[in-house]
PDB file of C-alpha atoms and ligand atoms in Angstrom:
ATOM      1  CA  MET A   1     -37.127  -7.362  13.169  1.00 92.00           C
ATOM      2  CA  TYR A   2     -34.327  -9.860  13.797  1.00 95.00           C
ATOM      3  CA  LYS A   3     -30.955  -8.201  13.140  1.00 97.00           C
ATOM      4  CA  VAL A   4     -27.690  -9.920  12.253  1.00 98.00           C
ATOM      5  CA  GLY A   5     -24.397  -8.025  12.359  1.00 98.00           C
ATOM      6  CA  ILE A   6     -21.596  -9.216  10.071  1.00 98.00           C
ATOM      7  CA  THR A   7     -17.958  -8.230  10.287  1.00 97.00           C
ATOM      8  CA  GLY A   8     -14.453  -9.451   9.577  1.00 96.00           C
ATOM      9  CA  GLY A   9     -10.968  -8.131   9.047  1.00 95.00           C
ATOM     10  CA  ILE A  10      -9.993  -6.292   5.880  1.00 95.00           C
ATOM     11  CA  GLY A  11     -10.101  -8.704   2.945  1.00 96.00           C
ATOM     12  CA  SER A  12     -11.807 -11.462   4.945  1.00 97.00           C
ATOM     13  CA  GLY A  13     -14.692 -11.479   2.474  1.00 96.00           C
ATOM     14  CA  LYS A  14     -17.561  -9.996   4.481  1.00 97.00           C
ATOM     15  CA  THR A  15     -18.947  -8.132   1.455  1.00 97.00           C
ATOM     16  CA  THR A  16     -18.674 -11.326  -0.597  1.00 97.00           C
ATOM     17  CA  ALA A  17     -20.646 -13.228   2.076  1.00 98.00           C
ATOM     18  CA  CYS A  18     -23.250 -10.424   2.176  1.00 98.00           C
ATOM     19  CA  LYS A  19     -23.771 -10.747  -1.582  1.00 98.00           C
ATOM     20  CA  VAL A  20     -24.767 -14.389  -1.022  1.00 98.00           C
ATOM     21  CA  PHE A  21     -27.277 -13.345   1.664  1.00 98.00           C
ATOM     22  CA  GLU A  22     -28.639 -10.752  -0.781  1.00 98.00           C
ATOM     23  CA  VAL A  23     -29.224 -13.494  -3.354  1.00 97.00           C
ATOM     24  CA  LEU A  24     -31.371 -15.187  -0.677  1.00 97.00           C
ATOM     25  CA  GLY A  25     -33.449 -11.996  -0.466  1.00 96.00           C
ATOM     26  CA  ILE A  26     -31.966 -10.654   2.756  1.00 98.00           C
ATOM     27  CA  PRO A  27     -31.529  -6.861   2.783  1.00 98.00           C
ATOM     28  CA  VAL A  28     -28.017  -5.731   3.714  1.00 98.00           C
ATOM     29  CA  PHE A  29     -27.076  -2.385   5.260  1.00 98.00           C
ATOM     30  CA  TYR A  30     -23.483  -1.585   4.286  1.00 97.00           C
ATOM     31  CA  ALA A  31     -22.462   0.635   7.225  1.00 95.00           C
ATOM     32  CA  ASP A  32     -19.081   1.674   5.811  1.00 93.00           C
ATOM     33  CA  THR A  33     -20.584   2.830   2.514  1.00 95.00           C
ATOM     34  CA  VAL A  34     -23.380   4.652   4.338  1.00 96.00           C
ATOM     35  CA  ALA A  35     -20.845   6.301   6.672  1.00 94.00           C
ATOM     36  CA  LYS A  36     -19.151   7.887   3.637  1.00 93.00           C
ATOM     37  CA  GLU A  37     -22.488   9.034   2.162  1.00 94.00           C
ATOM     38  CA  ILE A  38     -23.839  10.667   5.332  1.00 96.00           C
ATOM     39  CA  MET A  39     -20.700  12.754   5.881  1.00 95.00           C
ATOM     40  CA  CYS A  40     -22.279  15.223   3.426  1.00 94.00           C
ATOM     41  CA  LYS A  41     -25.932  14.570   4.278  1.00 94.00           C
ATOM     42  CA  ASP A  42     -26.511  14.250   8.029  1.00 95.00           C
ATOM     43  CA  VAL A  43     -26.847  17.819   9.329  1.00 95.00           C
ATOM     44  CA  VAL A  44     -26.088  16.884  12.953  1.00 95.00           C
ATOM     45  CA  LEU A  45     -22.935  15.072  11.832  1.00 96.00           C
ATOM     46  CA  ILE A  46     -21.822  17.931   9.561  1.00 96.00           C
ATOM     47  CA  ALA A  47     -22.262  20.454  12.383  1.00 96.00           C
ATOM     48  CA  GLY A  48     -20.321  18.172  14.745  1.00 97.00           C
ATOM     49  CA  VAL A  49     -17.448  17.703  12.309  1.00 96.00           C
ATOM     50  CA  LYS A  50     -17.179  21.462  11.672  1.00 96.00           C
ATOM     51  CA  ALA A  51     -17.226  22.170  15.422  1.00 96.00           C
ATOM     52  CA  ALA A  52     -14.540  19.550  16.091  1.00 96.00           C
ATOM     53  CA  PHE A  53     -12.250  20.016  13.077  1.00 95.00           C
ATOM     54  CA  GLY A  54     -13.076  23.464  11.734  1.00 95.00           C
ATOM     55  CA  ASN A  55     -15.115  24.880   8.842  1.00 95.00           C
ATOM     56  CA  ASP A  56     -12.351  23.788   6.438  1.00 95.00           C
ATOM     57  CA  SER A  57     -13.687  20.249   6.897  1.00 96.00           C
ATOM     58  CA  TYR A  58     -16.138  21.016   4.077  1.00 96.00           C
ATOM     59  CA  PHE A  59     -15.762  22.833   0.772  1.00 96.00           C
ATOM     60  CA  GLU A  60     -18.186  25.625  -0.128  1.00 94.00           C
ATOM     61  CA  ASN A  61     -20.127  23.203  -2.345  1.00 94.00           C
ATOM     62  CA  GLY A  62     -20.815  21.005   0.719  1.00 93.00           C
ATOM     63  CA  LYS A  63     -18.381  18.235  -0.259  1.00 94.00           C
ATOM     64  CA  LEU A  64     -16.198  16.739   2.478  1.00 95.00           C
ATOM     65  CA  ASN A  65     -12.580  17.927   2.518  1.00 96.00           C
ATOM     66  CA  ASN A  66     -11.074  14.462   2.943  1.00 94.00           C
ATOM     67  CA  LYS A  67      -7.512  15.774   2.850  1.00 95.00           C
ATOM     68  CA  HIS A  68      -8.167  18.186   5.737  1.00 96.00           C
ATOM     69  CA  ILE A  69      -9.807  15.511   7.910  1.00 95.00           C
ATOM     70  CA  ALA A  70      -7.227  12.833   7.042  1.00 92.00           C
ATOM     71  CA  GLY A  71      -4.438  15.287   7.868  1.00 94.00           C
ATOM     72  CA  ILE A  72      -5.869  15.725  11.373  1.00 94.00           C
ATOM     73  CA  VAL A  73      -6.845  12.142  12.244  1.00 91.00           C
ATOM     74  CA  PHE A  74      -3.890  10.378  10.589  1.00 84.00           C
ATOM     75  CA  ASN A  75      -1.766   8.933  13.412  1.00 82.00           C
ATOM     76  CA  ASN A  76      -3.762  10.947  15.989  1.00 90.00           C
ATOM     77  CA  GLU A  77      -5.775   8.458  18.023  1.00 89.00           C
ATOM     78  CA  GLU A  78      -7.579  11.110  20.047  1.00 94.00           C
ATOM     79  CA  ALA A  79      -8.784  12.935  16.930  1.00 95.00           C
ATOM     80  CA  LEU A  80      -9.781   9.656  15.283  1.00 92.00           C
ATOM     81  CA  ALA A  81     -11.787   8.668  18.374  1.00 92.00           C
ATOM     82  CA  LYS A  82     -13.492  12.090  18.246  1.00 95.00           C
ATOM     83  CA  LEU A  83     -14.415  11.582  14.588  1.00 95.00           C
ATOM     84  CA  ASN A  84     -15.718   8.066  15.281  1.00 92.00           C
ATOM     85  CA  ALA A  85     -17.797   9.376  18.193  1.00 93.00           C
ATOM     86  CA  LEU A  86     -19.531  11.662  15.686  1.00 95.00           C
ATOM     87  CA  VAL A  87     -19.837   9.206  12.794  1.00 94.00           C
ATOM     88  CA  HIS A  88     -20.988   6.060  14.647  1.00 92.00           C
ATOM     89  CA  PRO A  89     -24.180   7.551  16.138  1.00 93.00           C
ATOM     90  CA  ALA A  90     -24.988   9.047  12.714  1.00 95.00           C
ATOM     91  CA  VAL A  91     -24.651   5.586  11.145  1.00 94.00           C
ATOM     92  CA  PHE A  92     -26.945   4.181  13.858  1.00 92.00           C
ATOM     93  CA  ARG A  93     -29.526   6.856  12.929  1.00 93.00           C
ATOM     94  CA  ALA A  94     -29.175   5.963   9.228  1.00 95.00           C
ATOM     95  CA  PHE A  95     -29.610   2.268  10.052  1.00 95.00           C
ATOM     96  CA  ASP A  96     -32.827   2.969  11.987  1.00 94.00           C
ATOM     97  CA  ALA A  97     -34.183   5.012   9.061  1.00 95.00           C
ATOM     98  CA  TRP A  98     -33.191   2.234   6.615  1.00 97.00           C
ATOM     99  CA  GLU A  99     -34.913  -0.425   8.739  1.00 95.00           C
ATOM    100  CA  GLU A 100     -38.148   1.567   8.528  1.00 95.00           C
ATOM    101  CA  THR A 101     -38.097   1.045   4.744  1.00 96.00           C
ATOM    102  CA  ILE A 102     -37.787  -2.761   4.963  1.00 97.00           C
ATOM    103  CA  PRO A 103     -41.030  -4.665   4.189  1.00 95.00           C
ATOM    104  CA  ALA A 104     -42.593  -6.201   7.315  1.00 91.00           C
ATOM    105  CA  ASN A 105     -42.533  -9.713   5.830  1.00 92.00           C
ATOM    106  CA  THR A 106     -38.711  -9.675   5.585  1.00 96.00           C
ATOM    107  CA  PRO A 107     -37.426 -12.394   7.978  1.00 95.00           C
ATOM    108  CA  TYR A 108     -34.252 -10.612   9.081  1.00 97.00           C
ATOM    109  CA  THR A 109     -31.737  -7.955   8.061  1.00 98.00           C
ATOM    110  CA  LEU A 110     -27.969  -7.900   7.896  1.00 98.00           C
ATOM    111  CA  LYS A 111     -25.719  -5.035   8.992  1.00 97.00           C
ATOM    112  CA  GLU A 112     -22.212  -5.184   7.520  1.00 97.00           C
ATOM    113  CA  ALA A 113     -19.623  -3.106   9.365  1.00 95.00           C
ATOM    114  CA  ALA A 114     -15.833  -3.383   9.507  1.00 93.00           C
ATOM    115  CA  LEU A 115     -15.920  -1.977  13.059  1.00 90.00           C
ATOM    116  CA  LEU A 116     -19.046  -3.808  14.276  1.00 94.00           C
ATOM    117  CA  PHE A 117     -17.424  -4.741  17.589  1.00 93.00           C
ATOM    118  CA  GLU A 118     -15.177  -1.689  17.953  1.00 88.00           C
ATOM    119  CA  SER A 119     -18.113   0.754  17.446  1.00 86.00           C
ATOM    120  CA  GLY A 120     -20.435  -1.047  19.871  1.00 88.00           C
ATOM    121  CA  SER A 121     -22.866  -1.551  16.985  1.00 90.00           C
ATOM    122  CA  TYR A 122     -23.023  -5.303  17.719  1.00 94.00           C
ATOM    123  CA  LYS A 123     -24.998  -4.560  20.892  1.00 93.00           C
ATOM    124  CA  MET A 124     -27.938  -3.540  18.727  1.00 92.00           C
ATOM    125  CA  CYS A 125     -27.899  -6.846  16.819  1.00 96.00           C
ATOM    126  CA  ASP A 126     -29.603 -10.083  17.862  1.00 97.00           C
ATOM    127  CA  THR A 127     -26.578 -12.062  16.759  1.00 98.00           C
ATOM    128  CA  THR A 128     -23.326 -11.590  14.838  1.00 98.00           C
ATOM    129  CA  ILE A 129     -21.158 -13.311  12.243  1.00 98.00           C
ATOM    130  CA  LEU A 130     -17.387 -13.040  12.056  1.00 98.00           C
ATOM    131  CA  VAL A 131     -15.902 -13.788   8.627  1.00 98.00           C
ATOM    132  CA  THR A 132     -12.362 -15.088   8.911  1.00 97.00           C
ATOM    133  CA  ALA A 133      -9.588 -15.953   6.462  1.00 96.00           C
ATOM    134  CA  PRO A 134      -5.895 -16.754   6.878  1.00 95.00           C
ATOM    135  CA  HIS A 135      -3.624 -13.695   7.136  1.00 94.00           C
ATOM    136  CA  ASP A 136      -1.749 -14.353   3.863  1.00 95.00           C
ATOM    137  CA  ILE A 137      -4.956 -14.808   1.889  1.00 96.00           C
ATOM    138  CA  LYS A 138      -6.394 -11.531   3.245  1.00 96.00           C
ATOM    139  CA  MET A 139      -3.162  -9.744   2.326  1.00 96.00           C
ATOM    140  CA  LYS A 140      -3.169 -11.158  -1.208  1.00 96.00           C
ATOM    141  CA  ARG A 141      -6.854 -10.289  -1.779  1.00 96.00           C
ATOM    142  CA  VAL A 142      -6.558  -6.658  -0.679  1.00 96.00           C
ATOM    143  CA  MET A 143      -3.288  -6.059  -2.563  1.00 97.00           C
ATOM    144  CA  LEU A 144      -4.957  -7.417  -5.702  1.00 96.00           C
ATOM    145  CA  ARG A 145      -8.297  -5.617  -5.210  1.00 95.00           C
ATOM    146  CA  ASP A 146      -6.936  -2.189  -4.183  1.00 95.00           C
ATOM    147  CA  GLY A 147      -3.542  -2.210  -5.940  1.00 96.00           C
ATOM    148  CA  VAL A 148      -1.704  -1.492  -2.663  1.00 96.00           C
ATOM    149  CA  THR A 149       1.473  -2.792  -1.022  1.00 96.00           C
ATOM    150  CA  ALA A 150       1.720  -5.355   1.799  1.00 95.00           C
ATOM    151  CA  GLU A 151       2.842  -2.537   4.131  1.00 95.00           C
ATOM    152  CA  GLN A 152      -0.259  -0.482   3.307  1.00 93.00           C
ATOM    153  CA  VAL A 153      -2.535  -3.468   3.983  1.00 94.00           C
ATOM    154  CA  LYS A 154      -0.723  -4.181   7.243  1.00 93.00           C
ATOM    155  CA  ALA A 155      -1.153  -0.547   8.360  1.00 89.00           C
ATOM    156  CA  ARG A 156      -4.922  -0.888   7.801  1.00 88.00           C
ATOM    157  CA  MET A 157      -5.026  -4.269   9.570  1.00 90.00           C
ATOM    158  CA  ASP A 158      -3.211  -2.837  12.584  1.00 87.00           C
ATOM    159  CA  LYS A 159      -6.076  -0.385  13.120  1.00 82.00           C
ATOM    160  CA  GLN A 160      -8.590  -3.227  13.621  1.00 87.00           C
ATOM    161  CA  LEU A 161      -9.091  -5.652  16.506  1.00 90.00           C
ATOM    162  CA  SER A 162      -7.502  -9.063  15.870  1.00 92.00           C
ATOM    163  CA  ASP A 163      -9.666 -12.030  14.837  1.00 93.00           C
ATOM    164  CA  GLU A 164      -8.803 -13.573  18.195  1.00 94.00           C
ATOM    165  CA  GLU A 165     -10.356 -10.605  20.029  1.00 94.00           C
ATOM    166  CA  LYS A 166     -13.384 -10.490  17.736  1.00 96.00           C
ATOM    167  CA  SER A 167     -13.924 -14.269  18.048  1.00 96.00           C
ATOM    168  CA  LYS A 168     -14.679 -13.820  21.744  1.00 95.00           C
ATOM    169  CA  MET A 169     -17.672 -11.628  20.868  1.00 95.00           C
ATOM    170  CA  ALA A 170     -18.951 -13.342  17.697  1.00 97.00           C
ATOM    171  CA  GLY A 171     -22.053 -15.536  17.651  1.00 97.00           C
ATOM    172  CA  HIS A 172     -21.335 -17.307  14.354  1.00 98.00           C
ATOM    173  CA  PHE A 173     -18.429 -17.770  11.966  1.00 98.00           C
ATOM    174  CA  ILE A 174     -17.856 -18.015   8.231  1.00 98.00           C
ATOM    175  CA  VAL A 175     -14.463 -19.400   7.292  1.00 98.00           C
ATOM    176  CA  ASN A 176     -13.526 -17.926   3.919  1.00 97.00           C
ATOM    177  CA  ASP A 177     -10.258 -19.743   3.343  1.00 96.00           C
ATOM    178  CA  GLU A 178     -10.993 -20.674  -0.305  1.00 94.00           C
ATOM    179  CA  ARG A 179     -11.282 -24.335   0.716  1.00 96.00           C
ATOM    180  CA  GLN A 180     -14.605 -24.388   2.569  1.00 96.00           C
ATOM    181  CA  SER A 181     -17.641 -23.315   0.560  1.00 97.00           C
ATOM    182  CA  ILE A 182     -18.827 -19.842   1.527  1.00 97.00           C
ATOM    183  CA  ILE A 183     -22.193 -20.528  -0.127  1.00 97.00           C
ATOM    184  CA  GLU A 184     -22.859 -23.645   1.954  1.00 98.00           C
ATOM    185  CA  GLN A 185     -21.905 -21.830   5.155  1.00 98.00           C
ATOM    186  CA  VAL A 186     -24.244 -18.934   4.315  1.00 98.00           C
ATOM    187  CA  LEU A 187     -27.090 -21.348   3.502  1.00 98.00           C
ATOM    188  CA  ALA A 188     -26.657 -23.113   6.873  1.00 98.00           C
ATOM    189  CA  LEU A 189     -26.642 -19.799   8.757  1.00 98.00           C
ATOM    190  CA  HIS A 190     -29.649 -18.578   6.790  1.00 98.00           C
ATOM    191  CA  GLN A 191     -31.679 -21.568   8.033  1.00 98.00           C
ATOM    192  CA  GLN A 192     -30.637 -20.840  11.617  1.00 98.00           C
ATOM    193  CA  PHE A 193     -31.555 -17.153  11.315  1.00 98.00           C
ATOM    194  CA  LEU A 194     -34.946 -17.949   9.775  1.00 97.00           C
ATOM    195  CA  LYS A 195     -35.746 -20.128  12.818  1.00 97.00           C
ATOM    196  CA  ALA A 196     -34.420 -17.555  15.304  1.00 96.00           C
ATOM    197  CA  ALA A 197     -36.350 -14.747  13.576  1.00 95.00           C
ATOM    198  CA  GLU A 198     -39.534 -16.814  13.683  1.00 94.00           C
ATOM    199  CA  ALA A 199     -39.015 -17.528  17.398  1.00 94.00           C
ATOM    200  CA  LEU A 200     -38.493 -13.814  18.088  1.00 90.00           C
ATOM    201  CA  LYS A 201     -41.655 -12.961  16.151  1.00 88.00           C
ATOM    202  CA  SER A 202     -43.717 -15.539  18.077  1.00 90.00           C
ATOM    203  CA  ALA A 203     -42.341 -14.262  21.398  1.00 90.00           C
ATOM    204  CA  ASN A 204     -43.354 -10.688  20.478  1.00 84.00           C
ATOM    205  CA  ILE A 205     -46.941 -11.558  19.485  1.00 74.00           C
TER     206      ILE A 205
HETATM  207  P1  ATP B   1     -12.876  -4.854   3.134  1.00 89.50           P
HETATM  208  O1  ATP B   1     -12.977  -4.806   4.602  1.00 89.50           O
HETATM  209  O2  ATP B   1     -11.534  -4.456   2.650  1.00 89.50           O
HETATM  210  O3  ATP B   1     -13.969  -4.105   2.423  1.00 89.50           O
HETATM  211  P2  ATP B   1     -14.136  -7.444   2.792  1.00 89.50           P
HETATM  212  O4  ATP B   1     -13.980  -8.221   4.044  1.00 89.50           O
HETATM  213  O5  ATP B   1     -15.477  -6.850   2.548  1.00 89.50           O
HETATM  214  O6  ATP B   1     -12.977  -6.381   2.665  1.00 89.50           O
HETATM  215  P3  ATP B   1     -14.346  -8.571   0.157  1.00 89.50           P
HETATM  216  O7  ATP B   1     -14.368  -7.242  -0.506  1.00 89.50           O
HETATM  217  O8  ATP B   1     -15.597  -9.364   0.201  1.00 89.50           O
HETATM  218  O9  ATP B   1     -13.742  -8.440   1.637  1.00 89.50           O
HETATM  219  O10 ATP B   1     -13.214  -9.498  -0.458  1.00 89.50           O
HETATM  220  C1  ATP B   1     -11.907  -8.978  -0.717  1.00 89.50           C
HETATM  221  C2  ATP B   1     -11.458  -9.432  -2.094  1.00 89.50           C
HETATM  222  O11 ATP B   1     -11.263 -10.837  -2.067  1.00 89.50           O
HETATM  223  C3  ATP B   1     -12.503  -9.145  -3.181  1.00 89.50           C
HETATM  224  O12 ATP B   1     -11.832  -8.763  -4.355  1.00 89.50           O
HETATM  225  C4  ATP B   1     -13.211 -10.490  -3.357  1.00 89.50           C
HETATM  226  O13 ATP B   1     -13.712 -10.660  -4.661  1.00 89.50           O
HETATM  227  C5  ATP B   1     -12.088 -11.481  -3.033  1.00 89.50           C
HETATM  228  N1  ATP B   1     -12.600 -12.727  -2.404  1.00 89.50           N
HETATM  229  C6  ATP B   1     -13.349 -12.810  -1.276  1.00 89.50           C
HETATM  230  N2  ATP B   1     -13.630 -14.088  -1.005  1.00 89.50           N
HETATM  231  C7  ATP B   1     -13.069 -14.843  -1.959  1.00 89.50           C
HETATM  232  C8  ATP B   1     -13.001 -16.258  -2.219  1.00 89.50           C
HETATM  233  N3  ATP B   1     -13.584 -17.155  -1.435  1.00 89.50           N
HETATM  234  N4  ATP B   1     -12.330 -16.660  -3.309  1.00 89.50           N
HETATM  235  C9  ATP B   1     -11.725 -15.763  -4.128  1.00 89.50           C
HETATM  236  N5  ATP B   1     -11.736 -14.407  -3.939  1.00 89.50           N
HETATM  237  C10 ATP B   1     -12.398 -13.957  -2.875  1.00 89.50           C
END
């Protein structure tokens, strides 16, 4: 099935754009939400996390000890890379399992991931969308949504590739600057993806 990856910086509006695709009947895999869920479900991942960060990574009831993990990976790039190397393949496995549940007559699927390019996940997509928004607007949105300070938002932004870097890898763009209609941009992309998905299907017959 034709796969579209969608990403964007924090507060760019990628989830908002995905909701519009969902209204059009396109199934969306929210990789970041799934990543949190599988931390306590994927046995290979759990074993890997315990081996890398110790048995204290989980409580006796099987819940993730977020404080323990955060304490290790916070400001430790090597440990964070180790954690990502465990989590990303587990998310790929979850995506494959999710795709199996999608009805065959679905034209295409969407995979939303904050680290689509950084994780290498984009290589498994037929095309990608980068959602962009001006820096100040992203700041304002996240501060309002999460009740955090500008410094806290900036610290999160600094952990992601810049839009400039991501632009070099993106196949399509949605500009969510609160002036251009996000709905119209999604509708235009939807038409393009329907055609591309149909072409892929014909080529595979
Ligand atoms: P994150 O990476 O932090 O999860 P995101 O890229 O998924 O962010 P959203 O959650 O879609 O971004 O949007 C961030 C906030 O900005 C939300 O509260 C959303 O309702 C709001 N927002 C997004 N787009 C617009 C818009 N065009 N006009 C007004 N508010 C918007």
